[in-house]
Tab-separated table of C-alpha atoms in Angstrom:
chain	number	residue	atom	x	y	z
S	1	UNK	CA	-89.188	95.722	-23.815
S	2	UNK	CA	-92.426	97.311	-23.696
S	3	UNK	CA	-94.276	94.001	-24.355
S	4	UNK	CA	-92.757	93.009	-21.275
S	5	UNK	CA	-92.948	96.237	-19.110
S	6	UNK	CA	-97.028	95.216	-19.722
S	7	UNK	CA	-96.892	91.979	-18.515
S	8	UNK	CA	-94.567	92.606	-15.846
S	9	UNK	CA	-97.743	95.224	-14.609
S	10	UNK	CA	-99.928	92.604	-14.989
S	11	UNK	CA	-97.735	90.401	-12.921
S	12	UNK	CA	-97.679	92.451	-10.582
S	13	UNK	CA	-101.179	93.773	-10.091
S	14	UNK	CA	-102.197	89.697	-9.682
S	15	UNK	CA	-99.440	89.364	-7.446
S	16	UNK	CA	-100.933	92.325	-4.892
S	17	UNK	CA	-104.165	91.128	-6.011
S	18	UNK	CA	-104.345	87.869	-3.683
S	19	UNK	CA	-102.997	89.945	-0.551
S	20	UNK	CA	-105.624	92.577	-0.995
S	21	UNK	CA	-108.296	89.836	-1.498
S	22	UNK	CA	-107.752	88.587	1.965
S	23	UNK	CA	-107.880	91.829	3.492
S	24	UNK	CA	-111.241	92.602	1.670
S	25	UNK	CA	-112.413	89.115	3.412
S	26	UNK	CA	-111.968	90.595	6.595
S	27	UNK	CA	-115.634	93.057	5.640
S	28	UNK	CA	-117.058	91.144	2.942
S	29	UNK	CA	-117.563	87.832	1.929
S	30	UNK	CA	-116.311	85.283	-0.753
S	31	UNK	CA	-119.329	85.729	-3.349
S	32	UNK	CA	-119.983	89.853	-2.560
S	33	UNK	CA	-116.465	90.307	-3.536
S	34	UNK	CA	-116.444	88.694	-6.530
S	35	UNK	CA	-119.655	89.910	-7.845
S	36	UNK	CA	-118.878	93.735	-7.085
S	37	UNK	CA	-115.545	93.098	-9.294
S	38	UNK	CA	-117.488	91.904	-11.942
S	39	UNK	CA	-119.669	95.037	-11.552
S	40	UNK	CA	-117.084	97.393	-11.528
S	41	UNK	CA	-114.891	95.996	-14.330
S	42	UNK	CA	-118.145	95.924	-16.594
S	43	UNK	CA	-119.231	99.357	-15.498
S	44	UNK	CA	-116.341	100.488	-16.844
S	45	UNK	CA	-116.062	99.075	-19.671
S	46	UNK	CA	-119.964	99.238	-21.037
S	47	UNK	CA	-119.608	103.027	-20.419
S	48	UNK	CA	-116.011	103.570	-22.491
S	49	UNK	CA	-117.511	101.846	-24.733
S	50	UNK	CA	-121.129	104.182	-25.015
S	51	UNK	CA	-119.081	106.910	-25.622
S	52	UNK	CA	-116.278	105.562	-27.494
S	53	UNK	CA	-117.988	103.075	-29.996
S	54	UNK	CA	-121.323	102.311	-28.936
S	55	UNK	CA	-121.614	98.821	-32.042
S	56	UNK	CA	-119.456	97.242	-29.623
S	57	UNK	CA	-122.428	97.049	-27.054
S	58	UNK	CA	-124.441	94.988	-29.756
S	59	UNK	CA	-123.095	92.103	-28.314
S	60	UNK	CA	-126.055	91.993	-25.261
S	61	UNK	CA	-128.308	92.027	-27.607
S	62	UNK	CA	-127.773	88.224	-28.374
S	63	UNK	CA	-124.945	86.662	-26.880
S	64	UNK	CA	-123.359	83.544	-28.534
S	65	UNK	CA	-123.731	80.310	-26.508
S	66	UNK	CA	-120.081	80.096	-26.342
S	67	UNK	CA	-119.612	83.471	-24.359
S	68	UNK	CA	-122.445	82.400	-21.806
S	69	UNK	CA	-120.456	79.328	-21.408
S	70	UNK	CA	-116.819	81.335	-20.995
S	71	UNK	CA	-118.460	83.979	-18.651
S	72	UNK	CA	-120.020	80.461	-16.538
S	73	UNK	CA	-116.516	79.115	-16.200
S	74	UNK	CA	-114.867	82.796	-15.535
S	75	UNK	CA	-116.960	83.197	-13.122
S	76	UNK	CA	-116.241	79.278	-11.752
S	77	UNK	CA	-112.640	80.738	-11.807
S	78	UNK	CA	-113.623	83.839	-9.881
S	79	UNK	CA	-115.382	82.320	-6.971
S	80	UNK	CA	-113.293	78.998	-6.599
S	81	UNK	CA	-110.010	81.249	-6.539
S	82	UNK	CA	-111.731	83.497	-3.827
S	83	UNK	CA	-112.282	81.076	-1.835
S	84	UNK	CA	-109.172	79.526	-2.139
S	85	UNK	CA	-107.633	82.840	-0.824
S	86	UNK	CA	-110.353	82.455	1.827
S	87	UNK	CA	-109.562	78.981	3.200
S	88	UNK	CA	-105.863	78.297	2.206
S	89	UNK	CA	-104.297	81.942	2.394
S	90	UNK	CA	-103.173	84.162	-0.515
S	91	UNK	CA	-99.500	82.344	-0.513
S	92	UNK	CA	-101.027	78.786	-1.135
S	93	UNK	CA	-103.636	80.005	-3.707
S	94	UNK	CA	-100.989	81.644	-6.372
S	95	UNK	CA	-98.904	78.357	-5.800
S	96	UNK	CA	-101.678	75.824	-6.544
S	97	UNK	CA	-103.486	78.020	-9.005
S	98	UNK	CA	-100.424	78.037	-11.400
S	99	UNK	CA	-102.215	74.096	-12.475
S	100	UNK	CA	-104.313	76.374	-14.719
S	101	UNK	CA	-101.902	77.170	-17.418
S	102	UNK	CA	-100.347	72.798	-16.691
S	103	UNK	CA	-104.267	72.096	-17.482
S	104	UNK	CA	-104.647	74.679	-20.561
S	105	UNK	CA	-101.284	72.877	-21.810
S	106	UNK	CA	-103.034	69.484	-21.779
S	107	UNK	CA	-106.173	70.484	-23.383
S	108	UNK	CA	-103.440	71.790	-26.310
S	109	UNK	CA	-101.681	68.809	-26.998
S	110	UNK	CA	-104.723	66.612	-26.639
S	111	UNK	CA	-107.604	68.949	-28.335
S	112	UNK	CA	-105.016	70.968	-30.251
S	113	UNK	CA	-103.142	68.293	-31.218
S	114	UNK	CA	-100.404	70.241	-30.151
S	115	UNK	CA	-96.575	68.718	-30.447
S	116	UNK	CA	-95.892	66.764	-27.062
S	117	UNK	CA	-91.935	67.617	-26.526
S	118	UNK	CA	-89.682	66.135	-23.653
S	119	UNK	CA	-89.136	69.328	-22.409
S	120	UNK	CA	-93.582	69.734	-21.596
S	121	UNK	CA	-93.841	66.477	-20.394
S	122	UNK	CA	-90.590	67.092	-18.248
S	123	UNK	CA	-92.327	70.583	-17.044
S	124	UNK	CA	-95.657	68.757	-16.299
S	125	UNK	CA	-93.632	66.509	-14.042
S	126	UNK	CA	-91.897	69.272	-12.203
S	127	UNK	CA	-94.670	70.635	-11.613
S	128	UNK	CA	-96.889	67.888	-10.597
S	129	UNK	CA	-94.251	66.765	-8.286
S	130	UNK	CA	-93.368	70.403	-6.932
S	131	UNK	CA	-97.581	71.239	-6.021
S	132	UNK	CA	-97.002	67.639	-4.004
S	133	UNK	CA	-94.089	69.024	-2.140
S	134	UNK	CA	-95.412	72.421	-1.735
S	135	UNK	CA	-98.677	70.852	-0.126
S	136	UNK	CA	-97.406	68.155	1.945
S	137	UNK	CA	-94.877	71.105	4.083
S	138	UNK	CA	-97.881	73.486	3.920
S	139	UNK	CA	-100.329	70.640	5.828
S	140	UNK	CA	-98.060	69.866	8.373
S	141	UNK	CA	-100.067	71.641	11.427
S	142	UNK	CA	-103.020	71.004	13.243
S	143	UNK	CA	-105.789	69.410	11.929
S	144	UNK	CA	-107.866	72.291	11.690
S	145	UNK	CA	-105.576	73.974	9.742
S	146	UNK	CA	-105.296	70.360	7.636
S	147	UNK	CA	-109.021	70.837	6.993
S	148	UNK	CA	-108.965	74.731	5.527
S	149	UNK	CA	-106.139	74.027	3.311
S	150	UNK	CA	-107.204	71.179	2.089
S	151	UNK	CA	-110.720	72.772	1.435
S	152	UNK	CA	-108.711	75.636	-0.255
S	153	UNK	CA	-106.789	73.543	-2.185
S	154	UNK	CA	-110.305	71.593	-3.677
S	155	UNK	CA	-111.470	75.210	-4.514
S	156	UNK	CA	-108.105	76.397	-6.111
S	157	UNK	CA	-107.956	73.231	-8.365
S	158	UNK	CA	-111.565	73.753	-9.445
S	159	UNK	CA	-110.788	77.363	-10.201
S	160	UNK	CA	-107.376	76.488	-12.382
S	161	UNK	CA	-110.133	73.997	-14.279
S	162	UNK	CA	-112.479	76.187	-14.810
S	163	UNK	CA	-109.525	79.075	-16.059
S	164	UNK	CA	-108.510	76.086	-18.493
S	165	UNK	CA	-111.843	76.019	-19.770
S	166	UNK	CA	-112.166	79.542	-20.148
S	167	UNK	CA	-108.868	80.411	-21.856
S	168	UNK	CA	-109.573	77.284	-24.396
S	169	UNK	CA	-113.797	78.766	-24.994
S	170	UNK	CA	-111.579	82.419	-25.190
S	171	UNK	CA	-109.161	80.869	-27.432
S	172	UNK	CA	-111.679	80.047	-30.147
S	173	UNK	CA	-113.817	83.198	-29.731
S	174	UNK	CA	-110.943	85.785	-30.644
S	175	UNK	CA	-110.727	84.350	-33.817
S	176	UNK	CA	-114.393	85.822	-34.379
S	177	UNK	CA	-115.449	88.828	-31.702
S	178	UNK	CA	-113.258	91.800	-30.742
S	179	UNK	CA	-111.438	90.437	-27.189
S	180	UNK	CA	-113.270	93.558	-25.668
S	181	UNK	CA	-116.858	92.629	-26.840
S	182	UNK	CA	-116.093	89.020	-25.300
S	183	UNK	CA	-115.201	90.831	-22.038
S	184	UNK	CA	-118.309	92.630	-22.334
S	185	UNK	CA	-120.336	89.455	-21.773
S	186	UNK	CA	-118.018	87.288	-19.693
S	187	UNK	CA	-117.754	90.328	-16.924
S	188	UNK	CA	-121.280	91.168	-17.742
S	189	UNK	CA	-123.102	87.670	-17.131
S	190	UNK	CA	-121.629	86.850	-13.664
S	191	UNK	CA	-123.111	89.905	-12.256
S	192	UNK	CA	-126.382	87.788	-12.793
S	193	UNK	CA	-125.448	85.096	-11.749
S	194	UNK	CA	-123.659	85.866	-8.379
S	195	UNK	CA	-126.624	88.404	-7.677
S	196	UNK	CA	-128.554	86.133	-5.386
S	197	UNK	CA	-125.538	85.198	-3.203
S	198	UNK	CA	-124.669	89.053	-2.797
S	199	UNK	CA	-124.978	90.460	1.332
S	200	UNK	CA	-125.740	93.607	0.440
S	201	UNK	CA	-126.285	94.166	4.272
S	202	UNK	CA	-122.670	94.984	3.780
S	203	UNK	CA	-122.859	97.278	1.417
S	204	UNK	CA	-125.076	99.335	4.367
S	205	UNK	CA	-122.366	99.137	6.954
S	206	UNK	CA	-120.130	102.278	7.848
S	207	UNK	CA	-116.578	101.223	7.152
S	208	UNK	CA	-113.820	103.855	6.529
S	209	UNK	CA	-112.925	105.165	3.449
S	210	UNK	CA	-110.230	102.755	2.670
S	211	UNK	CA	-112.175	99.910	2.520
S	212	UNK	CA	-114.471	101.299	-0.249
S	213	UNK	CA	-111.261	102.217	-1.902
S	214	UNK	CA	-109.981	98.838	-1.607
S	215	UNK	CA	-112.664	97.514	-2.631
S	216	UNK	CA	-113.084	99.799	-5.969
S	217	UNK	CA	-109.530	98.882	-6.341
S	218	UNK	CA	-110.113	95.476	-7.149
S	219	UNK	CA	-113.062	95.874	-9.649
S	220	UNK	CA	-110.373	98.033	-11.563
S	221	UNK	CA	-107.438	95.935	-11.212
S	222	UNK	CA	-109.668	92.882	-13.586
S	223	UNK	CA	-109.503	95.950	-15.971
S	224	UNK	CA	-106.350	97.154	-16.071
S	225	UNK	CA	-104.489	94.247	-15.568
S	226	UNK	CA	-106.127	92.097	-18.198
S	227	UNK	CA	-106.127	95.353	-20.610
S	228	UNK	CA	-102.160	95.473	-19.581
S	229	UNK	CA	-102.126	91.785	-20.842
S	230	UNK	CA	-103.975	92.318	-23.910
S	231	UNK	CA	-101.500	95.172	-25.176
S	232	UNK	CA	-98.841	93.192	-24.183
S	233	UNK	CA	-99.214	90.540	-26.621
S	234	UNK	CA	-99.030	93.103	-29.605
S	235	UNK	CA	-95.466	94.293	-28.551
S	236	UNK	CA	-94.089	90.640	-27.667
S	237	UNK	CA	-94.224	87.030	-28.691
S	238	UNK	CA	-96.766	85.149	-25.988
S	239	UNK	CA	-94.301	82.649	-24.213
S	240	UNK	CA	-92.217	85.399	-22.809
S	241	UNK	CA	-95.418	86.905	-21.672
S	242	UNK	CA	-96.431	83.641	-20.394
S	243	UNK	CA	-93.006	83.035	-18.673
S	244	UNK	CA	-93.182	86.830	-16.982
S	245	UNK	CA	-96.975	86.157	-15.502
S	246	UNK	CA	-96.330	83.266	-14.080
S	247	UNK	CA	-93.825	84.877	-11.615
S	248	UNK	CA	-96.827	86.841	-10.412
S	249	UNK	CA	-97.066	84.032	-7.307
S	250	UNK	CA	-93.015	85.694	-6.398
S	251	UNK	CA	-94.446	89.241	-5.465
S	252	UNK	CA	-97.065	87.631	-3.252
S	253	UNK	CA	-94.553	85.537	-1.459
S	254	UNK	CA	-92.267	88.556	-1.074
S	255	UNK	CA	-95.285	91.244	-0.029
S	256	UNK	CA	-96.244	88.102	3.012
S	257	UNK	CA	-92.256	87.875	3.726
S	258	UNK	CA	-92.168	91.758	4.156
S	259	UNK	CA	-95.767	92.064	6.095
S	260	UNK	CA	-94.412	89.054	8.576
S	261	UNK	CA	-90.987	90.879	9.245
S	262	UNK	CA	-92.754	94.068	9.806
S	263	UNK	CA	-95.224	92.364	12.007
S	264	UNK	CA	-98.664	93.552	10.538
S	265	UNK	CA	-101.666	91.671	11.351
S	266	UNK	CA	-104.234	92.497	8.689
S	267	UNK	CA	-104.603	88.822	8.339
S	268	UNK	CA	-103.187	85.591	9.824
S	269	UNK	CA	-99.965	84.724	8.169
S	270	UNK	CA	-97.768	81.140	8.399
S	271	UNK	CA	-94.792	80.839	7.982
S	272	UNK	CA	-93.982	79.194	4.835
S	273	UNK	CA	-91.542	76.234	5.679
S	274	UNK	CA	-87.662	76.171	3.346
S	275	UNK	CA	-89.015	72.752	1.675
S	276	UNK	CA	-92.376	74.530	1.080
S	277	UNK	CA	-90.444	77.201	-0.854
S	278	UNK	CA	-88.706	74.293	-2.670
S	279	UNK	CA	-92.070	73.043	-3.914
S	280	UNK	CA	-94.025	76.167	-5.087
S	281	UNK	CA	-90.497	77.118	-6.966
S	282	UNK	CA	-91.047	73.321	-8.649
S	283	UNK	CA	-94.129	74.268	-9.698
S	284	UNK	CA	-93.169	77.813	-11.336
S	285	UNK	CA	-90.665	75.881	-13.058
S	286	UNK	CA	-92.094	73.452	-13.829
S	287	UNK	CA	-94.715	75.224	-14.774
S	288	UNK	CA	-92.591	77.389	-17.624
S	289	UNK	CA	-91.109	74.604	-18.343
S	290	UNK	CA	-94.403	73.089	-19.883
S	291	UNK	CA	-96.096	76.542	-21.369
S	292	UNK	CA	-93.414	78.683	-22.009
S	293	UNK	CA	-89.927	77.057	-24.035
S	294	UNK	CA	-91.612	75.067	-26.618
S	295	UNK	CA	-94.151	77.060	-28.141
S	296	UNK	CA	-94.176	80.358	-29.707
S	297	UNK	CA	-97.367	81.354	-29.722
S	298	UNK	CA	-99.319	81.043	-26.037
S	299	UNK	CA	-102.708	82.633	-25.134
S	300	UNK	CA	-102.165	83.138	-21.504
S	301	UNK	CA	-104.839	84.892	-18.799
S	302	UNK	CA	-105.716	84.612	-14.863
S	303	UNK	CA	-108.082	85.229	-12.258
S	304	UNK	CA	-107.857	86.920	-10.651
C-alpha cells in the first residue's frame, strides 16, 4: 500500500503537471521553461547533496559518456513534451505521450530479448489502434487547428522516443551509479545545453507572485515526483507501479473536464469528443496491457 500511495503521488503530480505547463506558456516560452526546471531540480539536489554526502558530487568531475547521452535524450524528452503541451494542448500530450512506455516495451523484447506474449502484442495493438482513434476525433476542426495538433503530435512522438531512449541508457546505468548521482548529471547537463535558447528578458518582467511560484513549482515537482517514484519501487513490485502511472493522463482529463464546467479561461480548452475519449482509454489500455500484466519487474519514468 505504501508502494502505491508513492506512485499514486507521482501520478498525480504528472497529471497537474501538463495543466500547469500550459499556464506557465502563457509568460514564458517552450525552451525557458524547461531549462529553469532543470535548474531548479539540480539546485536542489547538488546542494542536499553538499551537505548530506558531498562523494556523491564526484560525478561532475568526469561524467561517463553514457550519462551525457541519457541527460541529451532527457532533455529531447523535456523540450519535445513542452512543446507538445504548447501546440496540441495538455489533454492530447498525456494521451500520445503514453507511446513512450509501447516504445521502451519494444526496445525490451527486441534488445532485451525479452519474452513476446499474446497478451503485449495484443496491448501494442490496442494501443496503436486507440492513439489512431484518439487523433483522428481530436483533428476534426479547422485546418489551423489540423496544423498545431499535428505539429504537437510530431513533437510528442519525438519526446516518447527520446523517454524510450532514456529509460533503456537509465536502465543500464543503475546497475553501476547511485540513481541520484545519474540525476545529478542528466538534470545537470541540460542546463547547458538549453542555456542559449533561454529569454531571460522574461526573467526581468514584473509578473505577480504566483507566477514565480508556479514556476518554482515545476522545477520541484521533477524532484519530488521522480523521488516519489524512486521510493516507490522499494515498497512494491514495478508493474503495479507501472500500471498506477500510467493513469496519470485520467487526472489531466478530469482537472480540463472540471476547469471547462467551471468556465475558467487560463488557457483555450476543446472539448474532447465521446469517440476521442474512446481512443485515449485504448491507448491506456492498451498501453497496460503491453508493460504492465506480463512482466514483473518494469523500470518505468516520465517527463515530465
Amino acid at each position: 500500500m505504501k508502494g502505491i500511495l508513492l506512485a499514486s503521488t507521482t501520478a498525480i503530480l504528472w497529471g497537474i503537471l501538463a495543466i500547469a505547463l500550459k499556464i506557465a506558456l502563457n509568460y514564458f516560452d517552450s525552451y525557458t521553461i524547461v531549462w529553469f526546471r532543470f535548474l531548479v531540480a539540480t539546485t536542489v539536489l547538488a546542494t542536499y547533496y553538499a551537505i548530506k554526502k558531498p562523494s556523491m558530487l564526484s560525478v561532475y568531475k568526469k561524467p561517463p559518456l553514457l550519462m551525457v547521452v541519457g541527460a541529451i535524450l532527457l532533455a529531447g524528452n523535456y523540450i519535445g513534451y513542452m512543446q507538445g503541451i504548447n501546440y496540441a494542448g495538455p489533454g492530447a500530450t498525456q494521451i500520445i505521450i503514453q507511446t513512450g512506455p509501447v516504445m521502451l516495451g519494444i526496445i525490451g523484447f527486441t534488445v532485451f530479448k525479452e519474452r513476446l506474449t499474446i497478451s503485449r502484442v495484443l496491448g501494442f495493438a490496442i494501443a496503436t489502434g486507440g492513439f489512431f482513434v484518439f487523433y483522428y476525433n481530436q483533428s476534426n476542426g479547422v485546418v489551423i487547428q489540423k496544423y498545431e495538433l499535428f505539429k504537437g503530435v510530431l513533437w510528442t512522438l519525438g519526446a516518447a522516443a527520446s523517454w524510450a531512449g532514456y529509460a533503456f541508457v537509465n536502465k543500464k546505468l543503475v546497475l553501476k551509479y547511485h540513481p541520484q548521482q545519474i540525476n545529478l548529471i542528466i538534470f545537470g547537463l541540460p542546463i547547458l545545453l538549453f542555456l542559449p535558447t533561454v529569454d531571460f528578458h522574461s526573467f526581468t518582467q514584473t509578473y505577480e507572485w504566483w507566477v514565480w511560484l508556479l514556476m518554482l513549482a515545476l522545477g520541484l515537482n521533477t524532484v519530488v515526483a521522480y523521488g516519489t517514484l524512486s521510493a516507490a519501487f522499494k515498497y512494491t513490485e514495478a508493474n503495479k507501479i507501472s500500471i498506477v502511472i500510467i493513469m496519470n493522463p485520467i487526472i489531466t482529463f478530469v482537472i480540463l473536464e472540471v476547469l471547462l464546467l467551471l468556465n475558467i479561461s487560463w488557457f483555450p480548452i476543446n472539448k474532447v469528443s465521446m469517440m476521442a475519449y474512446v481512443g485515449a482509454l485504448l491507448v491506456l489500455g492498451g498501453t497496460v496491457l503491453a508493460i504492465g500484466l506480463s512482466q514483473k519487474k518494469k523500470i518505468n519514468a516520465h517527463d515530465a
